[in-house]
Tab-separated table of C-alpha atoms in Angstrom:
chain	number	residue	atom	x	y	z
A	1	UNK	CA	-35.675	11.637	14.217
A	2	UNK	CA	-32.550	12.936	12.237
A	3	UNK	CA	-32.899	16.450	11.058
A	4	UNK	CA	-33.253	17.205	7.486
A	5	UNK	CA	-29.925	18.623	5.770
A	6	UNK	CA	-29.867	21.986	5.123
A	7	UNK	CA	-28.723	23.761	2.435
A	8	UNK	CA	-25.094	24.227	3.980
A	9	UNK	CA	-25.030	20.361	4.249
A	10	UNK	CA	-26.033	19.768	0.791
A	11	UNK	CA	-23.336	22.198	-0.565
A	12	UNK	CA	-20.545	20.093	1.234
A	13	UNK	CA	-20.905	16.848	-0.515
A	14	UNK	CA	-17.737	15.593	-2.705
A	15	UNK	CA	-17.126	12.684	-4.941
A	16	UNK	CA	-13.573	11.300	-5.545
A	17	UNK	CA	-12.220	9.699	-8.968
A	18	UNK	CA	-8.973	7.961	-8.449
A	19	UNK	CA	-6.660	7.272	-11.548
A	20	UNK	CA	-3.199	5.604	-11.975
A	21	UNK	CA	-1.487	3.405	-8.966
A	22	UNK	CA	-1.924	2.504	-5.790
A	23	UNK	CA	-0.140	5.134	-4.358
A	24	UNK	CA	-2.714	7.406	-5.678
A	25	UNK	CA	-5.180	5.293	-4.048
A	26	UNK	CA	-3.759	5.744	-0.705
A	27	UNK	CA	-3.480	9.432	-1.602
A	28	UNK	CA	-7.203	9.524	-2.218
A	29	UNK	CA	-8.162	7.743	0.833
A	30	UNK	CA	-6.123	10.311	2.931
A	31	UNK	CA	-7.980	13.016	1.171
A	32	UNK	CA	-11.428	11.219	1.872
A	33	UNK	CA	-10.268	11.039	5.710
A	34	UNK	CA	-9.470	14.639	5.912
A	35	UNK	CA	-12.628	15.875	4.406
A	36	UNK	CA	-14.819	13.314	6.248
A	37	UNK	CA	-13.262	14.637	9.464
A	38	UNK	CA	-13.911	18.319	8.682
A	39	UNK	CA	-17.453	17.381	7.912
A	40	UNK	CA	-17.863	16.813	4.221
A	41	UNK	CA	-19.987	14.043	2.919
A	42	UNK	CA	-18.748	11.546	0.369
A	43	UNK	CA	-20.876	10.401	-2.284
A	44	UNK	CA	-20.441	7.884	-5.393
A	45	UNK	CA	-21.359	9.392	-8.785
A	46	UNK	CA	-23.560	12.366	-9.882
A	47	UNK	CA	-24.971	14.699	-7.480
A	48	UNK	CA	-21.908	16.032	-5.642
A	49	UNK	CA	-21.476	19.586	-4.924
A	50	UNK	CA	-17.771	18.962	-5.845
A	51	UNK	CA	-15.849	16.085	-7.895
A	52	UNK	CA	-12.291	15.584	-7.085
A	53	UNK	CA	-10.275	13.840	-9.749
A	54	UNK	CA	-7.244	12.333	-8.409
A	55	UNK	CA	-4.803	12.318	-11.648
A	56	UNK	CA	-2.012	10.240	-13.172
A	57	UNK	CA	0.848	11.796	-14.969
A	58	UNK	CA	3.203	8.763	-15.561
A	59	UNK	CA	2.966	8.352	-19.463
A	60	UNK	CA	0.964	10.050	-22.437
A	61	UNK	CA	-1.844	7.575	-22.013
A	62	UNK	CA	-2.357	8.284	-18.398
A	63	UNK	CA	-2.404	11.836	-18.944
A	64	UNK	CA	-5.313	11.773	-21.742
A	65	UNK	CA	-7.303	9.523	-19.371
A	66	UNK	CA	-7.160	12.137	-16.768
A	67	UNK	CA	-8.071	14.761	-18.824
A	68	UNK	CA	-11.100	12.801	-20.053
A	69	UNK	CA	-12.046	12.183	-16.493
A	70	UNK	CA	-11.938	15.741	-15.644
A	71	UNK	CA	-14.268	16.644	-18.573
A	72	UNK	CA	-16.444	14.082	-17.554
A	73	UNK	CA	-16.619	15.449	-14.239
A	74	UNK	CA	-17.316	18.691	-15.206
A	75	UNK	CA	-20.393	17.528	-16.847
A	76	UNK	CA	-21.635	16.153	-13.476
A	77	UNK	CA	-20.687	18.523	-10.999
A	78	UNK	CA	-20.773	22.056	-10.508
A	79	UNK	CA	-17.296	22.283	-9.185
A	80	UNK	CA	-14.272	20.062	-10.401
A	81	UNK	CA	-11.053	19.908	-8.707
A	82	UNK	CA	-7.988	18.360	-10.040
A	83	UNK	CA	-5.197	16.737	-7.904
A	84	UNK	CA	-2.526	14.161	-8.156
A	85	UNK	CA	0.306	13.915	-10.304
A	86	UNK	CA	-0.618	15.674	-13.640
A	87	UNK	CA	-1.984	18.600	-11.486
A	88	UNK	CA	1.198	18.674	-9.443
A	89	UNK	CA	3.468	18.376	-12.695
A	90	UNK	CA	1.577	21.026	-14.833
A	91	UNK	CA	-0.286	23.239	-12.462
A	92	UNK	CA	-1.145	26.554	-14.045
A	93	UNK	CA	-0.669	25.192	-17.423
A	94	UNK	CA	-3.356	22.423	-16.855
A	95	UNK	CA	-5.617	25.236	-15.372
A	96	UNK	CA	-5.375	27.272	-18.236
A	97	UNK	CA	-6.090	24.308	-20.637
A	98	UNK	CA	-8.966	23.276	-18.756
A	99	UNK	CA	-10.924	26.099	-17.403
A	100	UNK	CA	-13.700	23.604	-16.116
A	101	UNK	CA	-11.194	22.471	-13.292
A	102	UNK	CA	-9.431	24.238	-10.339
A	103	UNK	CA	-5.985	22.626	-9.850
A	104	UNK	CA	-4.446	22.178	-6.659
A	105	UNK	CA	-0.927	20.845	-5.653
A	106	UNK	CA	0.084	18.478	-3.085
A	107	UNK	CA	0.659	21.031	-0.801
A	108	UNK	CA	-3.073	21.887	-0.480
A	109	UNK	CA	-3.799	18.132	0.928
A	110	UNK	CA	-3.330	18.879	4.192
A	111	UNK	CA	-5.982	21.897	3.819
A	112	UNK	CA	-7.959	20.142	1.399
A	113	UNK	CA	-11.525	20.769	3.265
A	114	UNK	CA	-10.639	24.540	3.624
A	115	UNK	CA	-9.791	24.535	-0.322
A	116	UNK	CA	-13.109	23.021	-0.811
A	117	UNK	CA	-15.215	25.509	1.163
A	118	UNK	CA	-13.667	28.071	-0.771
A	119	UNK	CA	-14.385	26.621	-4.022
A	120	UNK	CA	-18.176	26.265	-2.969
A	121	UNK	CA	-18.095	29.720	-1.754
A	122	UNK	CA	-17.345	30.705	-5.192
A	123	UNK	CA	-13.562	31.515	-4.857
A	124	UNK	CA	-11.358	31.049	-7.988
A	125	UNK	CA	-8.012	29.450	-6.227
A	126	UNK	CA	-4.580	30.329	-7.898
A	127	UNK	CA	-3.447	27.492	-9.668
A	128	UNK	CA	-0.028	26.452	-8.205
A	129	UNK	CA	3.131	26.867	-10.357
A	130	UNK	CA	5.253	23.527	-10.441
A	131	UNK	CA	8.742	23.427	-8.958
A	132	UNK	CA	11.084	20.856	-8.528
A	133	UNK	CA	10.279	18.998	-5.346
A	134	UNK	CA	13.323	17.283	-4.795
A	135	UNK	CA	14.698	20.630	-3.438
A	136	UNK	CA	12.379	20.741	-0.719
A	137	UNK	CA	14.212	18.417	1.291
A	138	UNK	CA	17.905	17.963	2.196
A	139	UNK	CA	20.269	16.313	-0.275
A	140	UNK	CA	21.589	13.930	2.507
A	141	UNK	CA	18.945	11.188	3.369
A	142	UNK	CA	19.994	11.160	7.058
A	143	UNK	CA	19.285	15.137	7.276
A	144	UNK	CA	15.803	14.597	6.412
A	145	UNK	CA	13.323	15.054	9.005
A	146	UNK	CA	9.422	15.946	8.970
A	147	UNK	CA	10.081	18.997	11.057
A	148	UNK	CA	12.579	20.343	8.636
A	149	UNK	CA	10.169	21.511	5.925
A	150	UNK	CA	7.648	20.093	3.483
A	151	UNK	CA	7.051	16.513	3.652
A	152	UNK	CA	5.774	14.358	0.818
A	153	UNK	CA	1.955	14.405	-0.462
A	154	UNK	CA	-0.515	13.481	2.195
A	155	UNK	CA	1.765	14.377	5.064
A	156	UNK	CA	0.949	17.154	7.381
A	157	UNK	CA	3.277	19.299	9.640
A	158	UNK	CA	4.421	17.371	12.669
A	159	UNK	CA	2.720	18.744	15.931
A	160	UNK	CA	4.667	17.978	18.956
A	161	UNK	CA	2.840	15.577	21.180
A	162	UNK	CA	0.224	15.818	18.383
A	163	UNK	CA	-2.598	13.344	17.503
A	164	UNK	CA	-6.061	13.466	15.848
A	165	UNK	CA	-8.634	13.694	18.775
A	166	UNK	CA	-12.084	12.149	18.105
A	167	UNK	CA	-11.346	10.408	14.943
A	168	UNK	CA	-14.393	9.694	13.050
A	169	UNK	CA	-15.668	6.103	12.205
A	170	UNK	CA	-13.602	4.707	9.409
A	171	UNK	CA	-10.574	7.039	9.877
A	172	UNK	CA	-7.155	6.298	11.122
A	173	UNK	CA	-3.819	7.932	11.198
A	174	UNK	CA	-1.885	7.283	8.099
A	175	UNK	CA	1.134	8.564	6.255
A	176	UNK	CA	2.197	11.183	8.824
A	177	UNK	CA	1.455	12.330	12.288
A	178	UNK	CA	-1.651	14.454	11.217
A	179	UNK	CA	-3.302	12.613	8.308
A	180	UNK	CA	-6.390	10.610	8.238
A	181	UNK	CA	-7.385	7.868	5.902
A	182	UNK	CA	-10.966	6.306	5.003
A	183	UNK	CA	-11.298	3.371	2.866
A	184	UNK	CA	-13.161	3.724	-0.415
A	185	UNK	CA	-12.988	0.398	-1.675
A	186	UNK	CA	-13.796	-2.756	-0.247
A	187	UNK	CA	-12.182	-6.080	-0.430
A	188	UNK	CA	-9.635	-8.041	1.801
A	189	UNK	CA	-6.603	-6.390	0.351
A	190	UNK	CA	-5.424	-2.623	0.549
A	191	UNK	CA	-2.462	-0.556	-0.370
A	192	UNK	CA	-0.165	0.697	2.570
A	193	UNK	CA	2.077	3.485	1.820
A	194	UNK	CA	5.667	3.258	3.445
A	195	UNK	CA	7.248	5.914	1.819
A	196	UNK	CA	6.955	8.861	-0.773
A	197	UNK	CA	9.328	10.320	-3.462
A	198	UNK	CA	12.588	8.886	-4.912
A	199	UNK	CA	16.402	9.698	-5.270
A	200	UNK	CA	16.954	7.941	-8.211
A	201	UNK	CA	17.397	9.775	-11.605
A	202	UNK	CA	16.517	7.508	-14.402
A	203	UNK	CA	16.750	9.301	-17.626
A	204	UNK	CA	13.125	8.342	-18.663
A	205	UNK	CA	11.172	9.211	-15.632
A	206	UNK	CA	9.898	12.643	-14.606
A	207	UNK	CA	8.298	11.117	-11.006
A	208	UNK	CA	11.063	12.354	-8.633
A	209	UNK	CA	10.734	16.048	-9.907
A	210	UNK	CA	7.093	16.179	-8.907
A	211	UNK	CA	6.745	13.586	-6.084
A	212	UNK	CA	9.913	14.870	-4.330
A	213	UNK	CA	12.948	13.145	-2.693
A	214	UNK	CA	12.813	9.887	-0.924
A	215	UNK	CA	11.050	10.027	2.659
A	216	UNK	CA	10.379	7.097	4.655
A	217	UNK	CA	7.384	6.574	7.253
A	218	UNK	CA	8.341	5.853	10.772
A	219	UNK	CA	7.943	1.892	11.164
A	220	UNK	CA	5.474	2.286	13.957
A	221	UNK	CA	3.260	4.491	11.940
A	222	UNK	CA	3.369	1.647	9.182
A	223	UNK	CA	2.390	-0.890	11.734
A	224	UNK	CA	-0.283	1.236	13.425
A	225	UNK	CA	-2.073	1.588	10.224
A	226	UNK	CA	-1.736	-1.997	9.171
A	227	UNK	CA	-3.498	-2.702	12.758
A	228	UNK	CA	-6.222	-0.324	11.604
A	229	UNK	CA	-6.553	-1.901	8.100
A	230	UNK	CA	-6.985	-5.259	9.870
A	231	UNK	CA	-9.832	-3.992	11.804
A	232	UNK	CA	-11.472	-2.899	8.758
A	233	UNK	CA	-11.365	-6.377	7.175
A	234	UNK	CA	-8.108	-6.129	5.322
A	235	UNK	CA	-6.254	-9.589	5.259
A	236	UNK	CA	-3.304	-8.469	2.835
A	237	UNK	CA	-1.418	-5.340	2.674
A	238	UNK	CA	0.347	-4.162	-0.641
A	239	UNK	CA	3.436	-2.010	0.465
A	240	UNK	CA	3.644	0.739	-1.814
A	241	UNK	CA	6.164	3.812	-2.613
A	242	UNK	CA	8.203	4.777	-5.430
A	243	UNK	CA	11.331	2.804	-4.255
A	244	UNK	CA	10.650	0.228	-1.385
A	245	UNK	CA	14.001	-0.979	-1.177
A	246	UNK	CA	15.296	2.387	-0.191
A	247	UNK	CA	13.074	2.209	3.062
A	248	UNK	CA	14.696	3.303	6.173
A	249	UNK	CA	17.645	4.825	4.515
A	250	UNK	CA	16.626	8.223	5.656
A	251	UNK	CA	15.872	6.418	9.179
A	252	UNK	CA	19.531	5.604	9.727
A	253	UNK	CA	18.754	1.747	8.891
A	254	UNK	CA	19.424	0.578	5.573
A	255	UNK	CA	17.818	-2.973	6.556
A	256	UNK	CA	14.694	-1.357	7.851
A	257	UNK	CA	12.488	-3.030	5.415
A	258	UNK	CA	13.952	-6.472	6.393
A	259	UNK	CA	12.944	-5.540	10.201
A	260	UNK	CA	9.284	-4.053	9.238
A	261	UNK	CA	8.183	-7.147	7.125
A	262	UNK	CA	8.019	-9.535	10.172
A	263	UNK	CA	6.531	-7.017	12.210
A	264	UNK	CA	3.534	-6.366	9.678
A	265	UNK	CA	3.147	-10.199	9.324
A	266	UNK	CA	2.634	-10.457	12.941
A	267	UNK	CA	-0.103	-7.927	13.123
A	268	UNK	CA	-3.224	-9.870	14.187
A	269	UNK	CA	-5.479	-10.271	11.262
A	270	UNK	CA	-3.024	-9.605	8.430
A	271	UNK	CA	-2.654	-12.783	6.769
A	272	UNK	CA	-0.126	-11.514	3.837
A	273	UNK	CA	2.309	-8.927	3.481
A	274	UNK	CA	3.074	-8.055	-0.156
A	275	UNK	CA	6.003	-5.430	-1.385
A	276	UNK	CA	5.972	-3.517	-4.676
A	277	UNK	CA	8.521	-1.916	-6.774
A	278	UNK	CA	12.012	-3.288	-5.595
A	279	UNK	CA	15.206	-1.656	-7.323
A	280	UNK	CA	17.251	-4.849	-8.347
A	281	UNK	CA	20.500	-2.934	-7.523
A	282	UNK	CA	19.339	-2.375	-3.964
A	283	UNK	CA	18.075	-6.038	-3.294
A	284	UNK	CA	20.394	-7.460	-0.750
A	285	UNK	CA	20.648	-11.006	0.357
A	286	UNK	CA	19.140	-10.247	3.647
A	287	UNK	CA	15.761	-8.873	1.906
A	288	UNK	CA	15.545	-11.904	-0.210
A	289	UNK	CA	15.913	-14.238	2.831
A	290	UNK	CA	13.265	-12.438	4.731
A	291	UNK	CA	10.938	-12.374	1.947
A	292	UNK	CA	11.524	-15.809	0.909
A	293	UNK	CA	11.261	-17.589	4.225
A	294	UNK	CA	9.015	-15.208	6.749
A	295	UNK	CA	5.593	-16.612	7.367
A	296	UNK	CA	2.929	-14.216	6.299
A	297	UNK	CA	5.245	-12.293	3.943
A	298	UNK	CA	4.503	-13.171	0.372
A	299	UNK	CA	7.553	-14.399	-1.427
A	300	UNK	CA	6.882	-11.933	-4.429
A	301	UNK	CA	9.266	-9.936	-6.001
A	302	UNK	CA	8.429	-7.063	-8.205
A	303	UNK	CA	11.508	-6.064	-9.810
A	304	UNK	CA	12.070	-2.932	-11.757
A	305	UNK	CA	14.446	-4.332	-14.637
A	306	UNK	CA	12.929	-1.962	-17.338
A	307	UNK	CA	15.595	-3.547	-19.913
A	308	UNK	CA	18.290	-6.291	-20.106
A	309	UNK	CA	20.601	-4.928	-22.626
A	310	UNK	CA	23.623	-3.013	-20.697
A	311	UNK	CA	24.158	-0.286	-22.973
A	312	UNK	CA	20.316	0.530	-23.137
A	313	UNK	CA	20.383	0.364	-19.174
A	314	UNK	CA	23.223	2.732	-19.192
A	315	UNK	CA	21.203	5.174	-21.131
A	316	UNK	CA	18.487	5.096	-18.855
A	317	UNK	CA	21.015	5.840	-15.986
A	318	UNK	CA	20.221	2.368	-14.578
A	319	UNK	CA	22.383	-0.345	-13.126
A	320	UNK	CA	22.956	-4.213	-14.066
A	321	UNK	CA	22.225	-6.065	-17.339
A	322	UNK	CA	20.662	-9.634	-18.319
A	323	UNK	CA	23.230	-11.649	-16.564
A	324	UNK	CA	23.171	-9.844	-13.462
A	325	UNK	CA	19.568	-10.111	-13.290
A	326	UNK	CA	19.475	-13.626	-14.079
A	327	UNK	CA	21.928	-13.902	-11.078
A	328	UNK	CA	19.538	-12.408	-8.921
A	329	UNK	CA	16.493	-14.361	-9.993
A	330	UNK	CA	18.569	-17.463	-9.330
A	331	UNK	CA	19.181	-16.153	-5.922
A	332	UNK	CA	15.640	-15.804	-5.383
A	333	UNK	CA	14.385	-19.160	-6.615
A	334	UNK	CA	17.221	-20.863	-4.716
A	335	UNK	CA	15.574	-19.401	-1.623
A	336	UNK	CA	12.080	-20.145	-2.701
A	337	UNK	CA	11.373	-22.176	-5.708
A	338	UNK	CA	7.865	-21.227	-5.834
A	339	UNK	CA	8.516	-17.250	-5.626
A	340	UNK	CA	6.733	-14.979	-7.932
A	341	UNK	CA	8.698	-12.536	-9.868
A	342	UNK	CA	7.291	-9.744	-12.113
A	343	UNK	CA	8.727	-6.791	-14.124
A	344	UNK	CA	8.053	-4.123	-16.616
A	345	UNK	CA	10.099	-3.333	-19.612
A	346	UNK	CA	10.762	-0.269	-21.722
A	347	UNK	CA	10.981	-1.157	-25.461
A	348	UNK	CA	11.960	1.311	-28.165
A	349	UNK	CA	14.188	3.551	-25.917
A	350	UNK	CA	16.477	6.264	-27.791
A	351	UNK	CA	19.509	4.152	-29.397
A	352	UNK	CA	17.837	0.724	-28.848
A	353	UNK	CA	19.374	-1.692	-31.521
A	354	UNK	CA	18.007	-4.789	-32.889
A	355	UNK	CA	20.707	-6.558	-30.890
A	356	UNK	CA	19.313	-4.815	-27.765
A	357	UNK	CA	15.942	-6.149	-28.539
A	358	UNK	CA	17.596	-9.499	-28.903
A	359	UNK	CA	19.274	-9.424	-25.691
A	360	UNK	CA	16.056	-8.380	-24.093
A	361	UNK	CA	14.168	-11.568	-25.828
A	362	UNK	CA	16.966	-13.643	-24.695
A	363	UNK	CA	16.656	-12.703	-21.024
A	364	UNK	CA	13.266	-12.970	-21.137
A	365	UNK	CA	13.122	-16.575	-22.452
A	366	UNK	CA	15.787	-17.437	-19.475
A	367	UNK	CA	14.313	-15.447	-16.662
A	368	UNK	CA	10.888	-17.147	-16.988
A	369	UNK	CA	8.834	-14.266	-15.171
A	370	UNK	CA	5.341	-14.836	-13.810
A	371	UNK	CA	4.037	-11.336	-14.894
A	372	UNK	CA	5.657	-9.270	-17.468
A	373	UNK	CA	4.450	-5.540	-18.399
A	374	UNK	CA	5.872	-3.844	-21.850
A	375	UNK	CA	5.742	-0.343	-22.589
A	376	UNK	CA	6.710	1.538	-25.744
A	377	UNK	CA	8.975	4.471	-25.157
A	378	UNK	CA	7.528	7.986	-25.358
A	379	UNK	CA	9.265	11.214	-24.364
A	380	UNK	CA	8.187	12.730	-21.125
A	381	UNK	CA	8.527	16.394	-20.477
A	382	UNK	CA	11.795	17.391	-18.475
A	383	UNK	CA	13.711	14.084	-18.754
A	384	UNK	CA	16.997	13.648	-20.032
A	385	UNK	CA	15.830	10.892	-22.440
A	386	UNK	CA	13.585	13.460	-24.309
A	387	UNK	CA	16.759	14.897	-25.623
A	388	UNK	CA	18.776	11.760	-26.705
A	389	UNK	CA	19.572	10.992	-29.967
A	390	UNK	CA	18.891	7.850	-31.955
A	391	UNK	CA	15.025	8.244	-31.631
A	392	UNK	CA	12.852	5.540	-33.344
A	393	UNK	CA	9.793	6.119	-35.257
A	394	UNK	CA	6.543	5.425	-33.544
A	395	UNK	CA	5.632	2.627	-35.644
A	396	UNK	CA	8.803	0.762	-35.022
A	397	UNK	CA	8.428	1.281	-31.326
A	398	UNK	CA	4.912	0.021	-31.542
A	399	UNK	CA	6.011	-2.975	-33.780
A	400	UNK	CA	8.718	-3.882	-31.120
A	401	UNK	CA	6.214	-3.615	-28.161
A	402	UNK	CA	3.854	-5.895	-29.932
A	403	UNK	CA	6.237	-8.373	-30.619
A	404	UNK	CA	7.524	-8.519	-27.163
A	405	UNK	CA	4.326	-8.423	-25.567
A	406	UNK	CA	3.438	-11.585	-27.660
A	407	UNK	CA	6.419	-13.141	-26.373
A	408	UNK	CA	5.626	-12.069	-22.701
A	409	UNK	CA	2.152	-13.591	-22.972
A	410	UNK	CA	3.649	-16.951	-24.094
A	411	UNK	CA	6.298	-16.728	-21.086
A	412	UNK	CA	3.639	-16.079	-18.561
A	413	UNK	CA	1.157	-18.841	-19.916
A	414	UNK	CA	4.206	-21.384	-19.732
A	415	UNK	CA	5.181	-20.113	-16.221
A	416	UNK	CA	1.443	-20.507	-14.999
A	417	UNK	CA	1.431	-24.131	-16.566
A	418	UNK	CA	4.540	-24.992	-14.626
A	419	UNK	CA	2.455	-24.317	-11.584
A	420	UNK	CA	0.004	-27.121	-12.048
A	421	UNK	CA	0.367	-29.547	-9.284
A	422	UNK	CA	1.706	-26.836	-6.793
A	423	UNK	CA	-0.218	-26.298	-3.339
A	424	UNK	CA	-1.014	-22.813	-3.117
A	425	UNK	CA	-2.272	-20.291	-0.402
A	426	UNK	CA	-4.999	-18.485	-1.999
A	427	UNK	CA	-6.858	-15.213	-0.602
A	428	UNK	CA	-10.507	-15.234	-1.446
A	429	UNK	CA	-11.890	-12.107	-2.714
A	430	UNK	CA	-15.425	-12.992	-4.078
A	431	UNK	CA	-17.929	-15.683	-4.616
A	432	UNK	CA	-18.531	-16.738	-8.142
A	433	UNK	CA	-21.060	-19.161	-7.466
A	434	UNK	CA	-21.588	-23.110	-7.854
A	435	UNK	CA	-18.740	-23.678	-5.354
A	436	UNK	CA	-16.470	-21.567	-7.292
A	437	UNK	CA	-14.371	-18.559	-5.628
A	438	UNK	CA	-11.867	-15.920	-6.901
A	439	UNK	CA	-8.817	-15.298	-5.417
A	440	UNK	CA	-5.119	-14.837	-5.626
A	441	UNK	CA	-2.211	-17.063	-4.845
A	442	UNK	CA	1.067	-15.283	-3.122
A	443	UNK	CA	2.624	-15.015	-6.715
A	444	UNK	CA	-0.302	-12.678	-7.965
A	445	UNK	CA	-0.756	-9.178	-6.807
A	446	UNK	CA	-3.894	-7.284	-6.854
A	447	UNK	CA	-5.186	-6.547	-10.358
A	448	UNK	CA	-1.890	-6.921	-12.579
A	449	UNK	CA	-0.890	-10.409	-12.109
A	450	UNK	CA	-3.712	-12.652	-12.968
A	451	UNK	CA	-5.942	-14.543	-10.568
A	452	UNK	CA	-7.037	-18.041	-9.049
A	453	UNK	CA	-10.402	-19.676	-9.451
A	454	UNK	CA	-10.658	-22.026	-6.420
A	455	UNK	CA	-13.190	-24.765	-6.405
A	456	UNK	CA	-14.356	-25.598	-2.844
A	457	UNK	CA	-16.940	-27.960	-1.338
A	458	UNK	CA	-17.180	-26.110	1.641
A	459	UNK	CA	-18.295	-22.444	1.811
A	460	UNK	CA	-15.712	-19.853	1.542
A	461	UNK	CA	-15.935	-16.069	2.258
A	462	UNK	CA	-14.003	-13.097	1.158
A	463	UNK	CA	-10.849	-12.828	3.170
A	464	UNK	CA	-10.552	-16.452	3.939
A	465	UNK	CA	-7.067	-17.857	3.037
A	466	UNK	CA	-7.291	-21.709	1.861
A	467	UNK	CA	-4.699	-23.923	0.485
A	468	UNK	CA	-5.463	-25.407	-2.758
A	469	UNK	CA	-3.880	-27.484	-5.382
A	470	UNK	CA	-3.487	-26.108	-8.867
A	471	UNK	CA	-5.054	-28.354	-11.478
A	472	UNK	CA	-4.860	-26.405	-14.637
A	473	UNK	CA	-3.880	-22.779	-15.900
A	474	UNK	CA	-5.551	-20.346	-18.550
A	475	UNK	CA	-2.911	-17.993	-19.674
A	476	UNK	CA	-1.492	-16.227	-16.370
A	477	UNK	CA	-4.687	-17.320	-14.431
A	478	UNK	CA	-4.976	-20.572	-12.472
A	479	UNK	CA	-7.893	-23.047	-11.561
A	480	UNK	CA	-7.466	-25.053	-8.231
A	481	UNK	CA	-9.284	-27.354	-5.961
A	482	UNK	CA	-9.292	-26.535	-2.152
A	483	UNK	CA	-7.786	-29.059	-0.139
A	484	UNK	CA	-10.104	-30.611	2.508
A	485	UNK	CA	-9.850	-29.147	5.723
A	486	UNK	CA	-7.279	-26.572	4.648
A	487	UNK	CA	-9.110	-23.286	5.433
A	488	UNK	CA	-6.279	-21.622	7.250
A	489	UNK	CA	-7.021	-19.906	10.551
A	490	UNK	CA	-6.720	-16.144	11.115
A	491	UNK	CA	-3.335	-15.677	12.483
């Protein structure tokens, strides 16, 4: 009969709230793995001795959501800790504004269990002073090494010959030689981090300053984690980073992603590999060929266009223009006509003219993207764009964003309608009842790109991959009928 938990056990309970992107999801699962390995008990909801909020600091709305979650956590847990991008970016300033929470840095991740023990013991941890993390690694990518200093968030120091003995159930090596990971969400899809940081200097983006310089994970680390995820019931892995097309440049191989994708697709149990966040200027023909034609790799291109007007893109410190982007899209669709393509766009950037907006509208009409995200520009602390002339009134930015979002909805709906009659491979995620199942086709990434409802005469389960013919569309969503005998076997 198990012994009754003592007071010390009850003190070491923790809840985790994750905000923001899939990269934050991986960070939270690494934190959870470290905590569980150190004897902390993870709980859901109220009752935890400590609540951790993994914050997002990307745009103003995300910052406000993070602050709201921290305040909510303070009403349900005796101790509250802020981690993640908002905490890293503002440090002591955030701690002063929110005395309800203690604020930790990415540098605390490797010792997160010790930090929580100190908090429960009544210590007030010093909030870190933010710094430009781009300066922590050598400027030249080839000179970056994990033994050369501080690595990206979630990575521990290299220990020669090290590994972690006696891994607890549900934990596995991840994001570095000494990290652990524990899945916090179920389902047949999971993010898999291939790199951290970014070397680009887009004028509107503060992420590199607090996420640091670009650093790839070794390919074998990524493959090992994919094998572990497959053992946890994952059938689709979403490769995440700040810039996936840079993968391998610090490992001496600019084509490393082209080599990694087939290796991941060959992992037993992994049915689909999807890549997120590709920089158009770095997409090479070889990468297009691999993504378009490798079995098990989704022909899905998440391209960071941001705009289509050449002058606006120059102000953003980015490359390309609408015509070059259309040429890339043509190249992708020549290789795979059914390829899924998505992108995000910023409207109302300083100096943006009506002609620039018209050029963006022209591009969207010609590009026929599957998924389009539209964001109104807002100043971000510490960015070059915040000091640019030609700022537009907030009302005008909102009007332009609203108009473009309406156009985007029409384009996405038409693109979905064009897929009626196609045969798609759909990953089943849940049963809806009455022979209907929710899933996603290859051109639909988790949570952001719509879904496919499949009707099937034979029972299906989460994680099944089924071939289905698209019969109708509803906005960006699809309806499909499973083809008889087309449940695909595990690879």
